[in-house]
Structure formats: structure tokens, C-alpha cells
CSV table of C-alpha atoms in Angstrom, one decimal:
chain,number,residue,atom,x,y,z
A,965,UNK,CA,154.8,34.0,66.5
A,966,UNK,CA,157.8,33.2,68.8
A,967,UNK,CA,159.2,36.6,68.2
A,968,UNK,CA,155.9,38.2,69.1
A,969,UNK,CA,155.7,36.3,72.4
A,970,UNK,CA,159.2,37.5,73.3
A,971,UNK,CA,158.1,41.1,72.8
A,972,UNK,CA,154.7,41.0,74.6
A,973,UNK,CA,154.6,41.3,78.3
A,974,UNK,CA,152.3,39.1,80.5
A,975,UNK,CA,149.8,41.9,80.3
A,976,UNK,CA,150.1,42.1,76.5
A,977,UNK,CA,149.6,38.3,76.2
A,978,UNK,CA,146.6,38.6,78.4
A,979,UNK,CA,145.1,41.3,76.2
A,980,UNK,CA,145.8,39.3,73.1
A,981,UNK,CA,144.2,36.1,74.6
A,982,UNK,CA,141.2,37.9,75.9
A,983,UNK,CA,140.7,39.8,72.7
A,984,UNK,CA,140.8,36.6,70.7
A,985,UNK,CA,138.2,34.9,73.0
A,986,UNK,CA,135.9,38.0,72.8
A,987,UNK,CA,136.2,38.3,69.1
A,988,UNK,CA,135.4,34.6,68.5
A,989,UNK,CA,132.5,34.8,71.0
A,990,UNK,CA,131.1,37.9,69.2
A,991,UNK,CA,131.2,36.2,65.9
A,992,UNK,CA,129.6,33.0,67.1
A,993,UNK,CA,126.9,34.7,69.2
A,994,UNK,CA,126.3,37.5,66.7
A,995,UNK,CA,127.3,40.4,69.0
A,996,UNK,CA,129.1,42.9,66.8
A,997,UNK,CA,130.0,45.2,69.7
A,998,UNK,CA,131.7,42.3,71.5
A,999,UNK,CA,133.6,41.5,68.3
A,1000,UNK,CA,134.8,45.1,67.9
A,1001,UNK,CA,135.9,45.1,71.5
A,1002,UNK,CA,137.8,41.9,71.0
A,1003,UNK,CA,139.5,43.2,67.8
A,1004,UNK,CA,140.6,46.3,69.8
A,1005,UNK,CA,142.1,44.1,72.5
A,1006,UNK,CA,144.0,42.1,69.8
A,1007,UNK,CA,145.2,45.2,67.9
A,1008,UNK,CA,146.4,47.2,70.9
A,1009,UNK,CA,149.3,44.9,72.0
A,1010,UNK,CA,150.2,44.2,68.4
A,1011,UNK,CA,150.5,47.9,67.6
A,1012,UNK,CA,152.6,48.4,70.8
A,1013,UNK,CA,154.9,45.5,69.9
A,1014,UNK,CA,155.5,47.0,66.4
A,1015,UNK,CA,156.3,50.4,67.9
A,1016,UNK,CA,158.7,49.0,70.5
A,1017,UNK,CA,160.5,46.9,67.9
A,1018,UNK,CA,160.8,49.5,65.2
A,1019,UNK,CA,161.8,52.5,67.3
A,1020,UNK,CA,165.6,52.8,67.1
A,1021,UNK,CA,167.8,54.9,69.5
A,1022,UNK,CA,171.5,55.0,69.9
A,1023,UNK,CA,173.3,55.9,73.1
A,1024,UNK,CA,176.9,56.1,74.3
A,1025,UNK,CA,177.6,54.6,77.7
A,1026,UNK,CA,180.5,55.8,79.9
A,1027,UNK,CA,181.5,54.6,83.4
A,1028,UNK,CA,183.7,56.5,85.8
A,1029,UNK,CA,184.7,55.0,89.2
A,1030,UNK,CA,185.9,57.0,92.2
A,1031,UNK,CA,188.3,55.7,93.2
A,1032,UNK,CA,189.4,53.4,90.5
A,1033,UNK,CA,191.2,51.1,93.0
A,1034,UNK,CA,189.6,50.3,96.3
A,1035,UNK,CA,190.4,48.1,99.3
A,1036,UNK,CA,188.3,45.3,100.6
A,1037,UNK,CA,185.3,46.7,102.4
A,1038,UNK,CA,185.7,50.2,100.8
A,1039,UNK,CA,183.0,51.9,98.8
A,1040,UNK,CA,183.5,52.8,95.1
A,1041,UNK,CA,181.2,55.4,93.6
A,1042,UNK,CA,180.3,54.7,90.0
A,1043,UNK,CA,178.9,57.3,87.6
A,1044,UNK,CA,177.0,55.9,84.7
A,1045,UNK,CA,176.5,58.4,81.8
A,1046,UNK,CA,174.0,58.0,79.0
A,1047,UNK,CA,174.5,60.2,76.0
A,1048,UNK,CA,171.8,60.3,73.3
A,1049,UNK,CA,173.7,60.2,70.0
A,1050,UNK,CA,170.5,59.6,67.9
A,1051,UNK,CA,168.3,62.2,66.2
A,1052,UNK,CA,165.2,61.6,68.4
A,1053,UNK,CA,164.4,61.7,72.1
A,1054,UNK,CA,164.9,58.4,73.8
A,1055,UNK,CA,161.9,56.7,75.5
A,1056,UNK,CA,161.7,56.0,79.2
A,1057,UNK,CA,163.6,52.8,79.9
A,1058,UNK,CA,164.7,50.5,82.6
A,1059,UNK,CA,168.4,50.0,83.0
A,1060,UNK,CA,170.1,47.2,84.9
A,1061,UNK,CA,173.9,47.2,85.5
A,1062,UNK,CA,175.4,43.7,85.4
A,1063,UNK,CA,178.0,43.2,88.1
A,1064,UNK,CA,180.1,40.4,89.4
A,1065,UNK,CA,178.2,38.8,92.2
A,1066,UNK,CA,180.8,39.8,94.9
A,1067,UNK,CA,180.0,43.5,94.2
A,1068,UNK,CA,176.4,43.1,95.5
A,1069,UNK,CA,173.0,43.4,93.9
A,1070,UNK,CA,172.6,44.7,90.4
A,1071,UNK,CA,171.6,48.3,90.4
A,1072,UNK,CA,168.4,49.1,88.6
A,1073,UNK,CA,167.3,52.5,87.4
A,1074,UNK,CA,164.4,54.1,85.5
A,1075,UNK,CA,166.0,56.5,83.1
A,1076,UNK,CA,163.8,59.4,81.8
A,1077,UNK,CA,163.6,60.7,78.2
A,1078,UNK,CA,166.9,62.1,76.9
A,1079,UNK,CA,166.8,64.7,74.2
A,1080,UNK,CA,169.2,64.4,71.2
A,1081,UNK,CA,172.8,65.3,72.1
A,1082,UNK,CA,172.0,65.5,75.9
A,1083,UNK,CA,173.6,63.4,78.7
A,1084,UNK,CA,172.0,62.0,81.8
A,1085,UNK,CA,174.1,60.6,84.6
A,1086,UNK,CA,173.2,58.2,87.4
A,1087,UNK,CA,175.3,57.2,90.4
A,1088,UNK,CA,175.5,54.0,92.3
A,1089,UNK,CA,177.8,52.5,95.0
A,1090,UNK,CA,179.5,49.1,95.0
A,1091,UNK,CA,181.5,47.3,97.7
A,1092,UNK,CA,183.4,44.0,97.7
A,1093,UNK,CA,184.4,41.8,100.6
A,1094,UNK,CA,186.8,40.0,98.3
A,1095,UNK,CA,189.9,41.3,96.5
A,1096,UNK,CA,190.3,40.9,92.7
A,1097,UNK,CA,189.6,42.5,89.4
A,1098,UNK,CA,185.9,42.7,88.7
A,1099,UNK,CA,183.7,43.9,85.8
A,1100,UNK,CA,181.2,46.7,85.8
A,1101,UNK,CA,178.8,46.1,83.0
A,1102,UNK,CA,177.5,45.4,80.4
A,1103,UNK,CA,174.3,47.3,80.8
A,1104,UNK,CA,170.9,45.6,80.2
A,1105,UNK,CA,168.2,47.9,78.9
A,1106,UNK,CA,164.4,47.3,78.8
A,1107,UNK,CA,162.1,49.6,76.9
A,1108,UNK,CA,158.3,49.5,77.6
A,1109,UNK,CA,155.4,51.0,75.7
A,1110,UNK,CA,153.2,53.4,77.7
A,1111,UNK,CA,150.6,50.7,78.4
A,1112,UNK,CA,153.1,48.1,79.5
A,1113,UNK,CA,151.9,45.6,76.8
A,1114,UNK,CA,155.2,45.1,75.1
A,1115,UNK,CA,158.9,45.5,75.9
A,1116,UNK,CA,162.2,45.1,74.2
A,1117,UNK,CA,165.4,44.0,75.9
A,1118,UNK,CA,168.9,44.9,74.7
A,1119,UNK,CA,172.4,44.6,76.1
A,1120,UNK,CA,174.7,47.7,75.6
A,1121,UNK,CA,178.2,46.2,75.4
A,1122,UNK,CA,181.1,47.7,77.2
A,1123,UNK,CA,182.6,47.1,80.6
A,1124,UNK,CA,184.9,48.8,83.1
A,1125,UNK,CA,187.2,47.0,85.5
A,1126,UNK,CA,187.3,47.7,89.2
A,1127,UNK,CA,190.4,46.6,91.1
A,1128,UNK,CA,189.7,45.6,94.7
A,1129,UNK,CA,193.0,45.6,96.6
A,1130,UNK,CA,193.7,43.4,99.7
A,1131,UNK,CA,193.3,45.1,103.0
A,1132,UNK,CA,196.5,46.7,104.4
A,1133,UNK,CA,196.9,46.7,108.2
A,1134,UNK,CA,199.0,49.3,109.9
A,1135,UNK,CA,202.1,47.7,111.4
A,1136,UNK,CA,204.0,49.0,114.3
A,1137,UNK,CA,207.4,50.5,113.5
A,1138,UNK,CA,210.2,48.1,114.5
A,1139,UNK,CA,213.9,47.9,113.9
A,1140,UNK,CA,214.8,44.8,111.9
A,1141,UNK,CA,218.0,43.1,113.0
A,1142,UNK,CA,220.7,43.4,110.5
A,1143,UNK,CA,223.0,40.6,109.5
A,1144,UNK,CA,225.4,39.4,112.1
A,1145,UNK,CA,228.3,36.9,112.3
A,1146,UNK,CA,227.5,33.4,111.3
A,1147,UNK,CA,224.1,31.8,110.7
A,1148,UNK,CA,222.7,32.7,114.2
A,1149,UNK,CA,224.7,35.8,115.2
A,1150,UNK,CA,222.8,39.1,115.2
A,1151,UNK,CA,223.7,42.7,115.7
A,1152,UNK,CA,221.8,44.3,118.5
A,1153,UNK,CA,220.8,47.4,116.5
A,1154,UNK,CA,220.3,48.3,112.9
A,1155,UNK,CA,222.8,51.0,111.8
A,1156,UNK,CA,220.4,52.5,109.3
A,1157,UNK,CA,217.6,51.5,107.0
A,1158,UNK,CA,219.9,52.1,104.0
A,1159,UNK,CA,223.1,50.7,105.5
A,1160,UNK,CA,226.3,52.6,106.4
A,1161,UNK,CA,227.1,55.9,104.6
A,1162,UNK,CA,229.8,55.7,102.0
A,1163,UNK,CA,232.2,58.7,102.5
A,1164,UNK,CA,234.6,59.7,99.7
A,1165,UNK,CA,237.1,62.6,99.4
A,1166,UNK,CA,237.2,65.0,96.5
A,1167,UNK,CA,238.6,68.4,95.6
A,1168,UNK,CA,236.9,71.5,96.9
A,1169,UNK,CA,234.4,73.2,94.5
A,1170,UNK,CA,232.9,76.7,94.7
A,1171,UNK,CA,229.8,76.6,96.8
A,1172,UNK,CA,230.9,73.6,98.9
A,1173,UNK,CA,230.2,73.9,102.6
A,1174,UNK,CA,233.4,74.8,104.4
A,1175,UNK,CA,232.4,72.6,107.3
A,1176,UNK,CA,232.9,69.6,105.0
A,1177,UNK,CA,236.6,70.3,104.5
A,1178,UNK,CA,238.7,67.2,105.2
A,1179,UNK,CA,241.8,68.7,106.9
A,1180,UNK,CA,244.0,65.6,107.0
A,1181,UNK,CA,243.5,65.1,103.2
A,1182,UNK,CA,244.0,68.8,102.6
A,1183,UNK,CA,247.3,68.7,104.6
A,1184,UNK,CA,248.5,65.6,102.7
A,1185,UNK,CA,247.7,66.9,99.2
A,1186,UNK,CA,248.2,70.6,99.6
A,1187,UNK,CA,244.7,71.3,98.0
A,1188,UNK,CA,241.4,71.9,99.7
A,1189,UNK,CA,239.6,68.5,99.9
A,1190,UNK,CA,236.0,68.0,101.1
A,1191,UNK,CA,234.0,65.0,102.3
A,1192,UNK,CA,231.3,63.7,100.0
A,1193,UNK,CA,228.8,61.4,101.5
A,1194,UNK,CA,227.4,59.2,98.7
A,1195,UNK,CA,223.8,58.0,98.9
A,1196,UNK,CA,224.0,54.6,100.8
A,1197,UNK,CA,222.9,51.4,99.3
A,1198,UNK,CA,219.3,50.6,99.9
A,1199,UNK,CA,218.6,47.6,102.1
A,1200,UNK,CA,216.8,44.7,100.5
A,1201,UNK,CA,213.8,42.7,101.7
A,1202,UNK,CA,212.1,39.7,100.1
A,1203,UNK,CA,208.4,38.8,100.8
A,1204,UNK,CA,207.7,35.2,99.8
A,1205,UNK,CA,204.0,34.0,99.5
A,1206,UNK,CA,203.2,30.3,99.4
A,1207,UNK,CA,200.6,29.6,96.7
A,1208,UNK,CA,200.2,25.8,97.1
A,1209,UNK,CA,196.6,24.6,97.6
A,1210,UNK,CA,197.8,21.8,99.8
A,1211,UNK,CA,199.3,24.3,102.2
A,1212,UNK,CA,196.1,26.3,102.8
A,1213,UNK,CA,192.6,25.7,104.2
A,1214,UNK,CA,189.2,27.4,104.2
A,1215,UNK,CA,187.3,29.1,101.4
A,1216,UNK,CA,186.5,32.7,100.5
A,1217,UNK,CA,187.5,35.6,102.6
A,1218,UNK,CA,188.1,33.5,105.7
A,1219,UNK,CA,190.6,31.2,104.0
A,1220,UNK,CA,194.3,30.9,105.1
A,1221,UNK,CA,195.4,32.0,101.6
A,1222,UNK,CA,193.4,35.3,101.9
A,1223,UNK,CA,195.0,35.8,105.4
A,1224,UNK,CA,198.4,35.2,103.8
A,1225,UNK,CA,197.7,37.8,101.0
A,1226,UNK,CA,196.6,40.3,103.5
A,1227,UNK,CA,199.7,39.8,105.6
A,1228,UNK,CA,201.9,40.0,102.5
A,1229,UNK,CA,200.3,43.3,101.5
A,1230,UNK,CA,200.6,44.8,105.0
A,1231,UNK,CA,204.2,43.7,105.5
A,1232,UNK,CA,205.3,44.7,102.0
A,1233,UNK,CA,203.7,48.1,102.3
A,1234,UNK,CA,205.3,48.6,105.7
A,1235,UNK,CA,208.7,47.7,104.4
A,1236,UNK,CA,208.3,50.0,101.4
A,1237,UNK,CA,207.4,52.9,103.6
A,1238,UNK,CA,210.4,52.1,105.8
A,1239,UNK,CA,212.7,52.6,102.9
A,1240,UNK,CA,213.5,49.0,101.9
A,1241,UNK,CA,213.9,47.8,98.4
A,1242,UNK,CA,211.1,45.1,98.4
A,1243,UNK,CA,210.9,42.1,96.1
A,1244,UNK,CA,207.6,40.2,96.0
A,1245,UNK,CA,208.0,36.5,95.2
A,1246,UNK,CA,204.6,34.8,94.4
A,1247,UNK,CA,203.3,32.8,91.5
A,1248,UNK,CA,202.5,35.8,89.3
A,1249,UNK,CA,205.8,37.7,89.8
A,1250,UNK,CA,207.8,34.5,89.2
A,1251,UNK,CA,205.8,33.7,86.0
A,1252,UNK,CA,206.3,37.1,84.5
A,1253,UNK,CA,209.9,37.5,85.8
A,1254,UNK,CA,209.0,40.5,87.9
A,1255,UNK,CA,210.3,38.9,91.1
A,1256,UNK,CA,213.8,40.1,90.3
A,1257,UNK,CA,212.7,43.7,90.2
A,1258,UNK,CA,212.0,45.9,93.2
A,1259,UNK,CA,208.3,46.8,93.5
A,1260,UNK,CA,206.4,49.8,94.8
A,1261,UNK,CA,203.5,49.6,97.2
A,1262,UNK,CA,201.0,50.3,94.4
A,1263,UNK,CA,202.5,47.7,92.1
A,1264,UNK,CA,202.6,45.2,94.9
A,1265,UNK,CA,199.0,45.7,95.8
A,1266,UNK,CA,198.0,45.4,92.1
A,1267,UNK,CA,199.7,42.0,92.0
A,1268,UNK,CA,198.3,40.8,95.2
A,1269,UNK,CA,194.8,41.8,94.2
A,1270,UNK,CA,194.7,39.2,91.5
A,1271,UNK,CA,197.1,36.5,92.9
A,1272,UNK,CA,195.7,33.0,93.2
A,1273,UNK,CA,196.7,29.6,94.4
A,1274,UNK,CA,198.6,27.5,91.9
A,1275,UNK,CA,199.4,23.9,91.5
A,1276,UNK,CA,202.0,22.5,93.9
A,1277,UNK,CA,204.4,21.9,91.1
A,1278,UNK,CA,205.3,25.6,90.9
A,1279,UNK,CA,207.0,25.6,94.3
A,1280,UNK,CA,210.4,24.9,92.8
A,1281,UNK,CA,210.5,28.1,90.8
A,1282,UNK,CA,209.2,30.2,93.7
A,1283,UNK,CA,211.9,28.8,96.1
A,1284,UNK,CA,214.6,29.2,93.6
A,1285,UNK,CA,213.6,32.8,93.0
A,1286,UNK,CA,213.5,33.5,96.7
A,1287,UNK,CA,216.9,31.9,97.3
A,1288,UNK,CA,218.5,33.9,94.5
A,1289,UNK,CA,217.1,37.2,95.8
A,1290,UNK,CA,218.0,36.4,99.4
A,1291,UNK,CA,221.5,35.5,98.3
A,1292,UNK,CA,222.0,39.1,97.1
A,1293,UNK,CA,221.5,40.4,100.7
A,1294,UNK,CA,218.8,41.6,103.0
A,1295,UNK,CA,216.3,39.6,105.0
A,1296,UNK,CA,213.4,37.5,103.9
A,1297,UNK,CA,209.8,37.2,105.1
A,1298,UNK,CA,208.1,33.9,104.2
A,1299,UNK,CA,204.4,33.3,104.6
A,1300,UNK,CA,203.9,29.6,104.2
A,1301,UNK,CA,201.5,26.7,105.0
A,1302,UNK,CA,202.5,23.5,106.8
A,1303,UNK,CA,202.5,21.0,103.9
A,1304,UNK,CA,205.5,18.8,103.6
A,1305,UNK,CA,208.6,18.7,105.9
A,1306,UNK,CA,210.8,18.6,102.8
A,1307,UNK,CA,209.3,21.9,101.5
A,1308,UNK,CA,209.8,23.5,105.0
A,1309,UNK,CA,213.4,22.4,104.9
A,1310,UNK,CA,213.9,24.0,101.5
A,1311,UNK,CA,212.3,27.2,102.8
A,1312,UNK,CA,214.7,27.2,105.7
A,1313,UNK,CA,217.6,27.0,103.3
A,1314,UNK,CA,216.4,30.2,101.5
A,1315,UNK,CA,217.8,32.3,104.3
A,1316,UNK,CA,221.4,33.0,103.8
A,1317,UNK,CA,223.9,32.7,106.7
A,1318,UNK,CA,224.2,35.9,108.6
A,1319,UNK,CA,220.9,37.3,107.4
A,1320,UNK,CA,217.5,37.5,109.1
A,1321,UNK,CA,214.6,35.2,108.2
A,1322,UNK,CA,211.0,35.8,109.4
A,1323,UNK,CA,208.4,33.2,108.9
A,1324,UNK,CA,204.6,33.1,109.4
A,1325,UNK,CA,203.4,29.5,109.3
A,1326,UNK,CA,199.7,29.3,108.8
A,1327,UNK,CA,197.8,26.8,110.9
A,1328,UNK,CA,195.7,25.5,108.0
A,1329,UNK,CA,193.8,23.2,110.3
A,1330,UNK,CA,192.3,26.2,112.2
A,1331,UNK,CA,191.1,27.5,108.8
A,1332,UNK,CA,189.3,24.3,108.0
A,1333,UNK,CA,191.8,22.1,106.3
A,1334,UNK,CA,191.6,18.6,108.0
A,1335,UNK,CA,194.3,17.2,105.7
A,1336,UNK,CA,197.0,19.7,106.7
A,1337,UNK,CA,199.9,19.1,109.0
A,1338,UNK,CA,200.2,20.8,112.4
A,1339,UNK,CA,201.8,24.2,112.0
A,1340,UNK,CA,203.9,24.3,115.2
A,1341,UNK,CA,206.4,21.6,114.2
A,1342,UNK,CA,207.1,23.4,110.9
A,1343,UNK,CA,207.6,26.6,112.8
A,1344,UNK,CA,209.9,24.9,115.2
A,1345,UNK,CA,212.0,23.5,112.3
A,1346,UNK,CA,212.5,26.9,110.9
A,1347,UNK,CA,213.5,28.3,114.3
A,1348,UNK,CA,216.1,25.6,114.7
A,1349,UNK,CA,217.4,26.7,111.2
A,1350,UNK,CA,218.0,30.2,112.5
A,1351,UNK,CA,214.6,31.8,111.6
A,1352,UNK,CA,212.2,33.8,113.7
A,1353,UNK,CA,209.0,31.8,113.2
A,1354,UNK,CA,205.5,31.9,114.6
A,1355,UNK,CA,202.4,29.8,113.9
A,1356,UNK,CA,199.3,31.7,112.9
A,1357,UNK,CA,195.8,30.6,113.7
A,1358,UNK,CA,192.6,31.7,112.0
A,1359,UNK,CA,191.7,34.4,114.6
A,1360,UNK,CA,195.2,35.9,114.6
A,1361,UNK,CA,195.6,39.6,113.9
A,1362,UNK,CA,198.2,40.6,111.3
A,1363,UNK,CA,199.5,43.6,113.3
A,1364,UNK,CA,199.8,41.5,116.5
A,1365,UNK,CA,201.4,38.6,114.7
A,1366,UNK,CA,204.0,41.0,113.2
A,1367,UNK,CA,204.8,42.5,116.6
A,1368,UNK,CA,205.2,39.0,118.1
A,1369,UNK,CA,207.4,37.9,115.2
A,1370,UNK,CA,209.7,40.9,115.6
A,1371,UNK,CA,209.9,40.4,119.3
A,1372,UNK,CA,210.9,36.7,118.8
A,1373,UNK,CA,214.5,35.5,119.1
A,1374,UNK,CA,216.2,32.9,117.0
A,1375,UNK,CA,215.3,29.4,118.1
A,1376,UNK,CA,212.2,30.5,120.0
A,1377,UNK,CA,208.7,31.4,118.9
A,1378,UNK,CA,208.4,34.0,121.7
């Protein structure tokens, strides 16, 4: 009986109850026509329930998203294909796509009859205001009888992942200072993104440009010698992201951690486009040992799409990884929160003497963290250690903050 109640709709149960009352009244009062009508009302939902439960159809579900990776606030067009792989035509059914809540309301469709071997496709659009990896599916299906007296619910397993990348802001082109003399010295200009050219001398080969002949070496050896400019070494940049919960404030898309992720994505993409070999140091890359490898823009965005805050105990590994990479040369960009003067001092020591350190210190209080320290003293401590550092409030724009940071001088936040 419980199984029958789960199949019958409210209308079907009403028919069944009304039919029972009419049939009993007809028997008691001796009205045969009333009894026949009651039996009909009882039989109709029962027959519909049997038909709905015994009718078997098989379908193959496929999902295609365009594009497969989207940014926060961008639309993704999803095509849901139903292929009838059974030997009979499918009934009309109601389909509901089950989505993670951040992707919006669940799309619902009425799907018409599909002949055997045919495919029917339905499109819908999703959008997310949060980054992450989200599931599309499984698909809930509900089949009704023509009278709406019985239905059958089923879940068609199978999901597709949709990756929502953090937003990337366009940053103004700027020339990063190269390493200078001492911990505070700086060269006024950057020679080249890739460093100085390495020039070697070799023997002349057929096809070499005669303008590359190195006459002093030719006169010295007696053979034609040409200049060969080797590809210069690529400059290195390290982007360090602070994952400590105690260093951040706020929740959801308006939290300081989400601002930090957006800043890391924007700065990292900007540096990759500028020709730097970029290393991303965050909880995920340290855990899987990918921090030591250079990363492309696409790989970096994939990592930042799913990065999360971790326990404060993981700060040691992150700082050690950042210091090891910074020790190999290049400059470092640290996006940190103001939690613990000792941690800030350790961050300051990550920058190697003679190299450039850029720091964005998030004002977690402005993001809603009442327990957090003030950001400016931490930024000032980094400036005194030879960094360019600025404090970042909740309303700060990533591009404007980057411009201010590049315009700052060592020992000053302006």
C-alpha cells in the first residue's frame, strides 16, 4: 500500500478515496449505478499506476558545456541530450537538472516523446558568482500518465563538472624593478624581461648573416667567426597566497580570501603574459609539490579555482617553499593577511637581499573580521624590511592597488 501511495498523485489519491466512498455508499444504499461509478473511480488510478510502474524505457544522457571553463559572472551554455536506446517510444516526461546551489535555480523541462534511436537536445544557461568546481546533474525524471493520476520518479545517474575560474582583472603594464645592490638598492630600469642577452662566438656556417661576423675574433683566429645570441634566461616571479583562516575575514564572494584569490589570479596572469616564469605558492601547490614548477596561466587559474583556506599549521611549509623559490632569483609577490607579527617577520625574510618584494596586506577588519590585527602596522613592518607594501581594504580595486604598489618605493606605502 505504501508503494501505491508513492506512485499516485494527489489527484489519483483523491480519485481512489472518492471511489471508495461512492462504492460503499452505493452498496449500503442499494444504488448499483453509484457503486459502478465508485468502482470506476477506484480502478482508473490503479490501472494508471500499474502502467506507469511497468513501462520501461532506457535513455542515454550526455551533457556538453560551452565553454567548459568559465569565469565568475560568465554564462555557460549547457546542452542536455536525450537518446532513446530502447525499442519503444518514450512517454512525455518532466526532467529536472540537479545543480549545485551557486549555479542558480534547477532547470525544468517537459520533454516530448522520443522515437527509438532518436535524440532530443535541450539547452539551458548557468552562471556562478563563486569560483570552484561544480556538478551538473544527476537528472531527475518524472513520468505522468495522461490523466495525471500516477507518476514515477527516477534519477538518471551521471554528472559533468563545470569549472568556474576566479575573475582576472586587466592590470596596467609596468616595468618591475630588477635586483640592485644590497637589500635596499634598486636599478632604475629593467634591462629586459628575460635578463641580459648571452652572446657567444662560433665559426661561420653557410647561410649565416654576414652582418653577424665578429671581426676582432676573425682577425685573431684567422677564420670567419660570427656572433650567436643565445636565448636569455627567463626572469622568475613567485606569487604567494596566504591560506590561513585567522588572516582573513568575511564570508562568500565578499571575503578577503576571495579578494586575495582574485588578486593572485590577476597578478599571475599579468606576469605570465609579460614573459615571466611564474611559481604559484599556495596550499594546493605546496601539498602536491607543484610549487617548484613554473605554471601557465591556464594551470594557475585551475588551481586558484579550487583553492581553499587551510589550517594555520600549514604556514611553515608555504613560507619555506616561497623562500626556496625566491632564493633562486626573481621577485616575489605576497598576498597576506595581518595575523601574527612573527608570521609577518617570516614573510619579510622570504625576500632575498637585492631582489624586489611586493606585498598586499589585506585589512581583514574591513572585510568583517573583528579578531584581526590592523593591516597598516604589518605593511609598515614589511616596508622597513625592504618590501613595497600596501594595505588593502574591502572596497579596493585590484588594478588600482597593483598600480599603487608598483608606484611605491621601498620604505614607503606611497
